Amino acid sequence: MTSPTLNGVQTGRPAPAASSRRRRPRRGAFAANTAAAWAVALVFSFPLIWTFFTALKPANEVFGQDIEFIGSEILWSNFVDAWVEVSFGRLLANSLTVALISTALSLVVATLTAFAFSRLRFRGRDAVFLLFIITLTLPIEIAVIPLYLGFDAVGLVDTWTALILPGLFGAYGTFLLRQFMLQIPVELEEAAKIDGASTGRILVSVVIPLVRPALSVLAIFSFLGSWNNFLWPLIILNSREKWTLPIGLAGFSGQTGTQWELLMAGCVLTILPVVVVVAIAQKQLVAAIGAGAFGGR
Amino acid sequence: MTASGLQDSGVTSPTPVAPGPRARGRRPFGTTWVGWLFVLPGLLGLLVFIVVPMVASLVLGFSESTLLGGTRMTGLENFERLFADQQFITSIVVTTVFVVVYTPLNIAVALAVALWLRTRLAGSGWLRVVFLIPALSPMVANAAVFRLILQQDGAVNGLLATVGIAPVPWLSDGDWALVTVILVSVWQSFGYNMIIIGAGLDAVSPDVLAASRIDGAGPFRRLVSINLPLISPALFFTTVLTVIGAWQTFAQSYVITGGGPGNSTTTIMLYLYRTAFTYDQLGYASTIATILFLIIAAFTLVQVWGQKKWVHYD
């Protein structure tokens, strides 16, 4: 995405004596502004805060007109129940496994492709790259039916293979890595070549170390993408023991007589890892999202 | 971001590219087949899992197709049936309302918060994280949370009661349910656009803003005449992608309202999902996918065409 730049400053008319009107922000205004912003943030976060406290309540105190964060007792055992009875432990392990495999594989694919597009020359390269760019604009979620039929034809419905494979080839990762790789000076590559390094060796020893920041951002996004994925696992997975967290949450929340305190414990277990990752990697994430590197919402 | 990331690794200075002197006999970047070797896994995956399914989806739209009964081409039959299908028409109306209300609301809130976080206040970096978290966490978990607090005797109505407002039927009344789905979606997603718009605002030259201040422009004037035109590429980018996403809304309806009450929150994507995987009408569902694809393509093209009027790239 192009960021707006400015060529020249135009000051048409002479400056009036308006600068006297410019107030120095007073300390009081600063404090009030800060307090107001944090108050809004608190209201914004109320649903998530409430979730956490609900997860610690006895079942019969989940609802009620009075807003009380703490119930008559604090039941950490709800988390144990959610973990064991509703098998959130299993779901968590599944989600983690699927996300880690997806992340590793999609990084490999994107690195190889981006390397070819940025550092290698071959006939048809630009045409293939154009194809990648075009798929960025397609609403690929609507192609789930042929995907399902295809996996059905080869007997892979209800497997993690079918769950993971379609998510590995999104072009965003390739596009992001290519942008980074394009900036590596040719001299580094040529020096390596003179030392007798093969193409693969150049990728591993020269290029990959230099794009490590981009790789880590891409890894986080691949992980979150898999962790949050809903529609495709809902379609392709049938057996409970293969479900991921979002599918488990949806299934559990759809039941009549939902055990809300356990469901909320499950939500906490699902959201908390995301909060931790975002808090740790906030700078890189904000920079990557701000650059439009992963589309929009 | 691109540049700074690399400079951290010690790579500096623009590359002096000199293609001339390089020996023509030895191919400088490896042979042709090596390039194809590297691009092959990604290309094959892209073809098998994205391009072919997209094309196949269009073809299936002209067929009657079930899991057990196989596929039979039926020409335009599905399309005729579709335009008389009251549930489909309802889902188009519901999704259109969603897109038309949700998109401007999302962008407006994202812009407002991005501007606010640029005023003088403490902890703006952490505030940004707070607003971003729902956009990066699982929609299903967020939706389940709202299903709890928006119950008739839930926490939100409890809060409203403390200020004397009667309980709102967030989930049980058709019109309110759609409002609920829209509001939850904005809550969930605007943080993402806030970051993109914020990055656009960061790129606005402080000199220009200072100059306009000297010229006597007030805050509102500065926003309308300077900030907004200068971040119009970011606004365009976020709007296009938000609209594309909005047409495909699924998880919020599925989890919060189940598409109800009645069909009042059944989006196109939810109707497509049910038609395909609850009622095993995969061909007919593909026809819905085709229409959805055409709608998204039309909206995107109109926006790309219309951007000339309001987006300034310098």
XYZ file of C-alpha atoms in Angstrom:
611
model
C 0.000 0.000 0.000
C 1.282 3.398 -0.878
C 1.540 5.727 2.019
C 0.542 9.281 1.404
C 3.406 11.647 0.853
C 3.433 15.323 0.329
C 5.326 17.106 -2.347
C 5.159 20.690 -1.294
C 3.691 22.828 1.399
C 1.399 25.503 0.107
C 0.796 28.484 2.253
C -1.481 30.630 0.193
C -2.133 33.576 2.391
C 0.057 35.252 4.967
C -0.261 33.893 8.444
C -2.765 35.785 10.557
C -2.131 36.296 14.221
C -3.901 33.094 15.011
C -1.037 31.563 16.863
C -2.035 33.481 19.967
C -5.182 31.364 20.032
C -3.109 28.225 20.212
C -3.382 26.916 23.682
C -0.567 25.004 25.254
C -2.232 21.812 26.368
C -2.576 22.165 30.084
C -1.825 19.383 32.477
C -5.499 19.159 33.453
C -6.611 18.663 29.878
C -3.952 16.000 29.446
C -5.147 14.105 32.504
C -8.806 14.418 31.503
C -8.091 13.197 27.995
C -6.098 10.247 29.307
C -8.817 9.336 31.791
C -11.539 9.569 29.145
C -9.622 7.361 26.711
C -8.937 4.709 29.303
C -12.580 4.828 30.429
C -13.680 4.133 26.857
C -11.137 1.321 26.632
C -12.529 -0.145 29.845
C -16.109 -0.094 28.539
C -14.820 -1.564 25.276
C -13.136 -4.394 27.173
C -16.111 -4.986 29.455
C -17.294 -8.094 27.542
C -13.893 -9.751 27.878
C -13.474 -8.760 31.531
C -16.983 -10.008 32.266
C -16.153 -13.300 30.547
C -13.215 -13.860 32.842
C -15.257 -13.228 35.963
C -18.197 -15.289 34.712
C -15.825 -18.203 34.227
C -15.199 -18.131 37.981
C -18.842 -18.035 39.095
C -21.173 -20.755 40.338
C -23.592 -21.870 37.605
C -26.720 -20.356 39.177
C -25.162 -16.883 39.447
C -24.267 -16.383 35.783
C -27.388 -14.326 35.085
C -29.109 -11.669 37.106
C -29.930 -7.996 36.922
C -27.243 -6.962 39.386
C -23.830 -6.359 37.944
C -21.553 -8.290 40.232
C -18.179 -9.357 38.987
C -17.479 -11.703 41.887
C -19.979 -14.411 42.706
C -20.635 -15.899 46.148
C -17.496 -17.997 45.680
C -14.589 -18.058 43.269
C -14.550 -21.370 41.468
C -11.203 -21.937 39.748
C -12.510 -25.466 39.463
C -14.638 -24.269 36.525
C -11.449 -24.204 34.492
C -10.661 -27.742 35.560
C -14.209 -28.820 34.665
C -13.994 -27.115 31.297
C -10.607 -28.739 30.717
C -11.721 -32.250 31.681
C -15.499 -32.548 31.249
C -15.971 -30.447 28.141
C -12.533 -31.581 26.920
C -11.206 -28.082 26.310
C -7.808 -29.568 27.064
C -8.142 -31.770 24.019
C -9.434 -28.896 21.869
C -6.555 -26.691 23.005
C -4.008 -29.360 22.122
C -5.651 -29.859 18.714
C -5.728 -26.144 17.949
C -2.117 -25.758 19.003
C -0.930 -28.705 16.913
C -2.839 -27.610 13.830
C -1.677 -24.006 14.180
C 1.983 -24.967 14.616
C 1.984 -27.344 11.637
C 0.141 -24.779 9.490
C 2.563 -22.030 10.459
C 5.680 -24.084 9.761
C 4.462 -25.343 6.389
C 3.101 -22.023 5.170
C 6.397 -20.313 6.082
C 8.322 -22.856 4.006
C 6.009 -22.461 1.023
C 5.970 -18.657 1.187
C 9.758 -18.446 1.595
C 10.459 -20.642 -1.423
C 7.960 -18.812 -3.601
C 8.998 -15.344 -2.503
C 12.660 -16.237 -3.091
C 11.869 -17.343 -6.639
C 9.862 -14.175 -7.335
C 12.444 -11.794 -5.894
C 15.888 -13.302 -6.466
C 15.604 -15.773 -9.338
C 14.916 -15.193 -13.001
C 12.996 -17.671 -15.062
C 10.721 -17.698 -18.039
C 7.097 -17.014 -17.091
C 7.957 -15.526 -13.706
C 5.959 -12.346 -14.162
C 2.894 -14.201 -15.396
C 2.954 -16.521 -12.385
C 3.423 -13.567 -10.047
C 0.436 -11.843 -11.626
C -1.640 -14.950 -10.903
C -0.609 -14.706 -7.240
C -1.601 -11.035 -7.129
C -5.003 -11.780 -8.677
C -5.818 -14.393 -6.044
C -5.231 -11.738 -3.370
C -8.396 -10.026 -4.537
C -10.592 -13.134 -4.690
C -13.115 -13.950 -1.960
C -11.748 -17.486 -1.641
C -14.053 -18.442 1.232
C -16.878 -18.933 -1.235
C -15.031 -21.833 -2.889
C -15.514 -24.167 0.084
C -17.960 -26.458 -1.700
C -15.620 -27.687 -4.471
C -12.861 -27.992 -1.874
C -15.102 -30.188 0.224
C -16.108 -32.312 -2.772
C -12.461 -32.683 -3.766
C -11.403 -33.906 -0.345
C -14.459 -36.164 -0.267
C -13.395 -37.710 -3.567
C -9.969 -38.627 -2.206
C -11.369 -39.775 1.144
C -9.780 -37.033 3.241
C -12.895 -35.499 4.811
C -12.567 -35.341 8.604
C -8.752 -35.328 8.561
C -6.268 -32.701 9.645
C -4.613 -32.994 6.247
C -7.745 -31.593 4.640
C -8.052 -29.028 7.419
C -4.504 -27.714 7.012
C -3.736 -27.934 3.280
C -5.987 -25.210 1.797
C -4.727 -22.605 4.271
C -1.071 -22.920 3.301
C -1.150 -21.148 -0.021
C -2.564 -17.715 0.605
C -0.540 -15.206 -1.413
C -0.232 -12.576 1.335
C 2.791 -14.277 2.890
C 4.575 -14.625 -0.428
C 3.839 -11.018 -1.246
C 5.141 -9.717 2.096
C 8.350 -11.779 2.010
C 9.014 -10.823 -1.595
C 8.893 -7.135 -0.673
C 11.577 -7.747 1.944
C 13.734 -9.962 -0.237
C 13.737 -7.424 -3.069
C 15.691 -5.065 -0.828
C 18.638 -7.352 -0.271
C 21.624 -6.015 -2.261
C 22.751 -8.201 -5.160
C 26.351 -7.912 -3.941
C 25.695 -10.147 -0.956
C 24.342 -12.801 -3.242
C 27.182 -12.457 -5.693
C 29.783 -12.689 -2.961
C 28.201 -15.929 -1.819
C 28.155 -17.183 -5.392
C 31.855 -16.453 -5.844
C 32.455 -18.485 -2.708
C 30.755 -21.329 -4.532
C 27.355 -21.279 -2.811
C 24.450 -22.964 -4.587
C 21.045 -21.279 -4.999
C 19.635 -23.223 -2.065
C 22.643 -22.299 0.028
C 22.148 -18.600 -0.781
C 18.535 -18.827 0.342
C 19.394 -20.502 3.632
C 22.575 -18.630 4.540
C 22.096 -15.176 3.025
C 18.443 -14.414 2.366
C 16.594 -16.060 5.250
C 18.736 -14.491 8.008
C 18.127 -11.060 6.480
C 14.343 -11.377 6.325
C 13.931 -12.847 9.780
C 11.806 -9.902 11.044
C 9.317 -10.444 8.216
C 9.309 -14.185 8.820
C 8.418 -13.749 12.472
C 5.522 -11.413 11.681
C 4.322 -13.841 9.047
C 4.606 -16.688 11.549
C 2.405 -14.832 14.037
C -0.214 -14.113 11.393
C -0.227 -17.693 10.116
C -0.605 -18.922 13.673
C -3.484 -16.550 14.456
C -5.127 -17.331 11.122
C -5.173 -21.011 11.935
C -6.101 -20.454 15.591
C -9.114 -18.311 14.628
C -10.228 -20.272 11.571
C -13.876 -21.244 11.780
C -15.762 -21.894 8.546
C -13.431 -24.468 7.005
C -12.875 -26.628 10.122
C -16.634 -26.461 10.757
C -17.185 -27.944 7.314
C -14.382 -30.472 7.076
C -14.192 -31.923 10.620
C -16.870 -34.271 11.912
C -15.441 -36.236 14.794
C -15.233 -34.489 18.121
C -11.739 -35.727 18.922
C -10.378 -33.786 15.933
C -12.194 -30.514 16.614
C -10.319 -27.287 17.165
C -11.218 -24.695 19.831
C -13.585 -22.500 17.761
C -15.557 -25.545 16.608
C -15.716 -26.854 20.156
C -16.890 -23.482 21.447
C -19.570 -23.213 18.772
C -20.756 -26.773 19.355
C -20.824 -26.301 23.097
C -22.555 -22.943 22.854
C -25.243 -24.340 20.562
C -26.389 -26.958 23.032
C -29.557 -26.351 24.956
C -28.932 -25.724 28.624
C -25.515 -24.278 27.918
C -23.225 -24.381 30.923
C -22.259 -20.772 30.553
C -19.583 -20.676 33.238
C -17.747 -23.545 31.513
C -18.247 -22.018 28.067
C -16.752 -18.768 29.340
C -13.807 -20.662 30.819
C -13.316 -22.109 27.334
C -13.479 -18.619 25.815
C -10.823 -17.412 28.252
C -8.594 -20.338 27.273
C -9.127 -19.455 23.603
C -8.615 -15.699 23.797
C -5.840 -15.539 26.403
C -3.085 -16.942 24.141
C -3.988 -14.317 21.546
C -3.791 -11.528 24.125
C -0.349 -12.734 25.195
C 0.960 -12.972 21.624
C -0.420 -9.555 20.680
C 0.986 -7.924 23.812
C 4.448 -9.378 23.211
C 4.644 -8.691 19.477
C 2.580 -5.490 19.392
C 5.196 -3.348 17.661
C 5.795 -5.736 14.778
C 2.079 -6.535 14.424
C 1.048 -2.886 14.356
C 3.749 -2.112 11.788
C 2.729 -5.006 9.535
C -1.009 -4.324 9.747
C -0.423 -0.612 9.252
C 1.515 -1.335 6.087
C -1.528 -3.199 4.822
C 0.552 -6.351 4.630
C -2.331 -8.610 5.559
C -5.340 -6.984 3.951
C -8.140 -5.609 6.072
C -11.215 -6.580 7.956
C 7.924 -1.028 7.802
C 9.625 -2.778 4.951
C 12.663 -0.575 4.977
C 13.168 -0.308 8.722
C 12.949 -4.060 9.198
C 15.897 -4.634 6.949
C 17.965 -1.791 8.253
C 17.842 -3.410 11.656
C 19.711 -6.322 10.165
C 22.527 -4.103 9.042
C 21.618 -3.877 5.370
C 21.844 -0.304 4.151
C 21.946 1.833 1.051
C 19.916 1.404 -2.103
C 21.249 -1.233 -4.406
C 23.265 0.030 -7.353
C 21.925 -2.372 -9.930
C 24.306 -2.871 -12.802
C 22.941 -5.440 -15.190
C 25.288 -4.533 -18.027
C 28.700 -5.795 -16.994
C 27.485 -9.116 -15.686
C 28.745 -11.957 -17.856
C 26.036 -13.005 -20.256
C 27.265 -16.546 -20.598
C 26.765 -17.489 -16.953
C 23.188 -16.920 -15.950
C 23.377 -14.632 -12.946
C 20.333 -15.889 -11.102
C 20.454 -19.598 -11.658
C 18.952 -21.509 -14.530
C 15.303 -21.477 -15.529
C 14.430 -24.812 -14.043
C 15.844 -23.822 -10.657
C 13.416 -20.899 -10.491
C 10.487 -23.137 -11.353
C 11.631 -25.623 -8.741
C 11.347 -22.995 -6.013
C 8.025 -21.625 -7.188
C 6.463 -25.031 -7.803
C 5.114 -25.926 -4.320
C 3.448 -22.543 -3.918
C 2.128 -22.487 -7.467
C 0.716 -26.021 -7.326
C -0.972 -25.288 -4.002
C -2.398 -22.053 -5.328
C -3.798 -23.810 -8.380
C -5.162 -26.870 -6.570
C -6.604 -25.159 -3.492
C -7.586 -21.705 -4.730
C -7.805 -21.305 -8.513
C -9.381 -24.660 -9.412
C -11.985 -24.539 -6.592
C -12.948 -20.980 -7.584
C -13.529 -22.074 -11.184
C -15.189 -25.338 -10.125
C -17.550 -23.379 -7.905
C -18.783 -21.394 -10.900
C -19.327 -24.610 -12.876
C -21.102 -26.417 -10.010
C -23.566 -23.544 -9.895
C -25.099 -24.933 -13.078
C -25.556 -28.405 -11.642
C -27.606 -30.440 -9.269
C -25.083 -31.920 -6.921
C -25.385 -33.909 -3.725
C -22.904 -35.910 -1.692
C -24.690 -39.203 -2.225
C -26.326 -38.635 -5.587
C -23.407 -37.200 -7.527
C -23.461 -34.297 -9.972
C -25.767 -33.662 -12.939
C -25.631 -30.556 -15.122
C -28.966 -28.737 -15.108
C -28.247 -25.506 -16.959
C -29.977 -22.428 -15.617
C -32.451 -24.287 -13.395
C -30.746 -23.268 -10.147
C -30.750 -19.625 -11.131
C -34.477 -19.710 -11.906
C -35.147 -21.369 -8.572
C -32.870 -18.884 -6.795
C -34.742 -15.789 -7.900
C -37.979 -17.235 -6.568
C -36.381 -18.405 -3.316
C -37.800 -16.211 -0.549
C -35.104 -17.291 1.934
C -32.372 -16.342 -0.506
C -33.917 -12.940 -1.147
C -34.178 -12.409 2.607
C -30.500 -13.299 3.020
C -29.590 -10.777 0.291
C -31.576 -8.061 2.071
C -30.089 -8.934 5.474
C -26.524 -8.945 4.117
C -27.054 -5.720 2.175
C -28.273 -3.963 5.310
C -25.293 -5.382 7.156
C -22.788 -4.158 4.554
C -24.369 -0.719 4.196
C -24.546 -0.035 7.933
C -21.489 -1.937 9.139
C -18.898 -0.605 6.695
C -19.282 3.159 7.304
C -19.694 2.537 11.039
C -16.519 0.465 11.166
C -14.469 3.027 9.214
C -15.900 5.963 11.180
C -15.151 4.387 14.564
C -11.692 3.298 13.362
C -10.942 6.833 12.150
C -12.295 8.481 15.286
C -10.303 6.266 17.643
C -7.158 6.554 15.502
C -7.444 10.355 15.668
C -8.138 10.286 19.379
C -5.102 8.128 20.101
C -2.963 10.767 18.384
C -4.006 13.483 20.818
C -1.914 14.011 23.931
C -2.657 11.206 26.347
C -0.787 8.637 28.383
C -0.466 5.030 27.243
C -1.688 5.394 23.668
C 0.413 2.392 22.620
C -1.349 0.122 25.079
C -4.760 1.572 24.266
C -4.092 0.647 20.650
C -3.402 -2.940 21.749
C -6.632 -3.046 23.767
C -8.688 -2.018 20.730
C -6.796 -4.396 18.442
C -7.179 -7.552 20.536
C -10.744 -8.526 19.506
C -9.775 -8.198 15.843
C -7.045 -10.776 16.291
C -8.891 -13.187 18.569
C -11.296 -15.910 17.439
C -14.625 -14.539 16.261
C -16.392 -17.533 17.737
C -15.113 -16.842 21.240
C -16.059 -13.158 20.982
C -19.478 -14.105 19.661
C -20.061 -16.582 22.487
C -19.198 -13.845 24.968
C -21.799 -11.541 23.461
C -24.373 -14.306 23.381
C -23.989 -14.443 27.138
C -24.024 -10.746 27.993
C -26.850 -9.876 25.566
C -29.363 -12.352 26.989
C -32.584 -10.798 28.265
C -31.336 -10.992 31.856
C -27.682 -10.578 30.900
C -25.045 -8.085 31.948
C -25.717 -5.430 29.289
C -29.387 -5.110 30.187
C -28.264 -5.129 33.821
C -25.972 -2.169 33.125
C -28.734 -0.370 31.238
C -31.075 -0.904 34.181
C -28.702 0.958 36.485
C -29.237 4.064 34.360
C -32.960 3.432 34.107
C -33.198 2.025 30.582
C -35.666 -0.796 29.994
C -34.255 -4.186 28.892
C -33.503 -4.412 25.160
C -34.437 -7.626 23.299
C -30.949 -7.852 21.738
C -31.330 -11.417 20.499
C -35.033 -12.189 20.624
C -36.385 -9.454 18.320
C -35.602 -9.702 14.616
C -34.666 -6.057 14.011
C -32.672 -5.811 17.226
C -30.857 -9.042 16.410
C -29.497 -7.556 13.194
C -28.479 -4.415 15.079
C -26.732 -6.681 17.583
C -24.828 -8.585 14.903
C -23.715 -5.306 13.308
C -22.603 -3.746 16.601
C -20.716 -6.848 17.704
C -19.007 -7.000 14.313
C -17.878 -3.383 14.621
C -16.654 -4.019 18.174
C -14.742 -7.023 16.961
C -13.151 -5.644 13.803
C -12.629 -1.887 13.847
C -9.283 -2.159 15.662
C -7.718 -3.589 12.545
C -8.762 -0.661 10.380
C -7.799 1.701 13.198
C -4.198 0.498 12.839
C -4.160 0.941 9.053
C -5.727 4.402 9.255
C -3.393 5.293 12.126
C -0.403 4.376 9.959
C -1.820 6.672 7.264
C -2.138 9.509 9.779
C 1.433 8.919 10.948
C 2.584 9.582 7.407
C 0.914 13.007 7.239
C 3.681 15.562 7.394
C 3.648 17.562 10.632
C 4.900 20.565 8.632
C 1.682 20.709 6.672
C -0.412 20.547 9.807
C 1.703 23.249 11.414
C 1.390 25.413 8.327
C -2.379 25.031 8.311
C -2.495 25.952 11.980
C -0.587 29.124 11.216
C -3.110 29.763 8.466
C -5.788 29.635 11.102
C -7.369 26.287 10.295
C -9.287 24.831 13.232
C -9.241 21.146 14.165
C -12.291 20.329 12.047
C -10.927 22.166 9.030
C -7.580 20.404 9.435
C -9.356 17.041 9.493
C -11.500 17.649 6.434
C -9.067 19.571 4.258
C -5.751 18.005 5.176
C -5.881 14.741 7.091
C -8.724 13.076 5.220
C -7.433 13.790 1.691
C -3.934 12.733 2.692
C -5.077 9.433 4.197
C -7.571 8.742 1.408
C -5.449 5.817 0.120
C -5.709 4.175 3.546
C -9.454 4.886 3.698
C -9.921 3.413 0.239
C -7.888 0.320 1.083
C -9.765 -0.346 4.333
C -13.171 0.336 2.769
C -12.658 -2.051 -0.151
C -11.438 -4.875 2.075
C -14.048 -4.259 4.758
C -16.824 -4.446 2.160
C -15.426 -7.701 0.748
C -15.303 -9.184 4.247
C -18.735 -7.864 5.171
C -20.445 -9.637 2.286
C -18.993 -12.916 3.586
C -20.100 -12.460 7.213
C -20.747 -15.843 8.750
C -19.407 -16.631 12.225
C -21.182 -13.795 14.045
C -24.615 -14.843 12.797
C -23.878 -18.519 13.219
C -22.853 -18.223 16.859
C -24.723 -15.207 18.272
C -28.158 -15.637 16.737
C -28.004 -18.815 14.668
C -29.420 -16.676 11.855
C -32.603 -15.931 13.757
C -35.050 -15.079 15.075
C -36.735 -16.349 11.928
C -34.254 -15.527 9.175
C -33.658 -12.001 10.397
C -29.871 -12.426 10.675
C -29.288 -15.184 8.116
C -26.530 -13.813 5.910
C -25.821 -15.066 2.386
C -22.835 -17.061 3.625
C -24.877 -18.669 6.416
C -27.646 -19.574 3.952
C -25.001 -20.979 1.592
C -23.492 -23.053 4.392
C -26.844 -24.487 5.464
C -27.955 -25.200 1.918
C -24.733 -27.072 1.231
C -23.942 -28.848 4.448
C -27.237 -29.174 6.300
C -29.486 -29.871 3.301
C -26.855 -31.459 1.018
C -27.707 -29.275 -1.975
C -24.157 -28.572 -3.055
C -25.030 -27.504 -6.600
C -27.680 -25.041 -5.501
C -25.357 -23.681 -2.815
C -22.701 -23.138 -5.494
C -25.194 -21.024 -7.389
C -25.491 -18.876 -4.262
C -21.689 -18.702 -4.200
C -21.682 -17.510 -7.813
C -24.144 -14.716 -7.044
C -22.132 -13.723 -3.983
C -18.988 -13.684 -6.089
C -20.661 -11.446 -8.687
C -21.935 -9.073 -6.002
C -18.474 -8.776 -4.409
C -16.796 -8.338 -7.793
C -19.302 -5.629 -8.787
C -18.894 -3.732 -5.514
C -15.111 -3.927 -5.726
C -15.001 -2.772 -9.347
C -17.339 0.145 -8.655
C -15.142 1.240 -5.764
C -11.943 0.902 -7.772
C -13.561 2.904 -10.549
C -14.970 5.491 -8.151
C -11.706 6.064 -6.301
C -10.491 8.521 -8.951
C -12.999 10.986 -7.563
C -11.770 11.001 -3.996
C -8.493 9.156 -3.510
C -5.321 11.212 -3.838
C -2.063 9.355 -4.200
C -0.006 12.414 -3.630
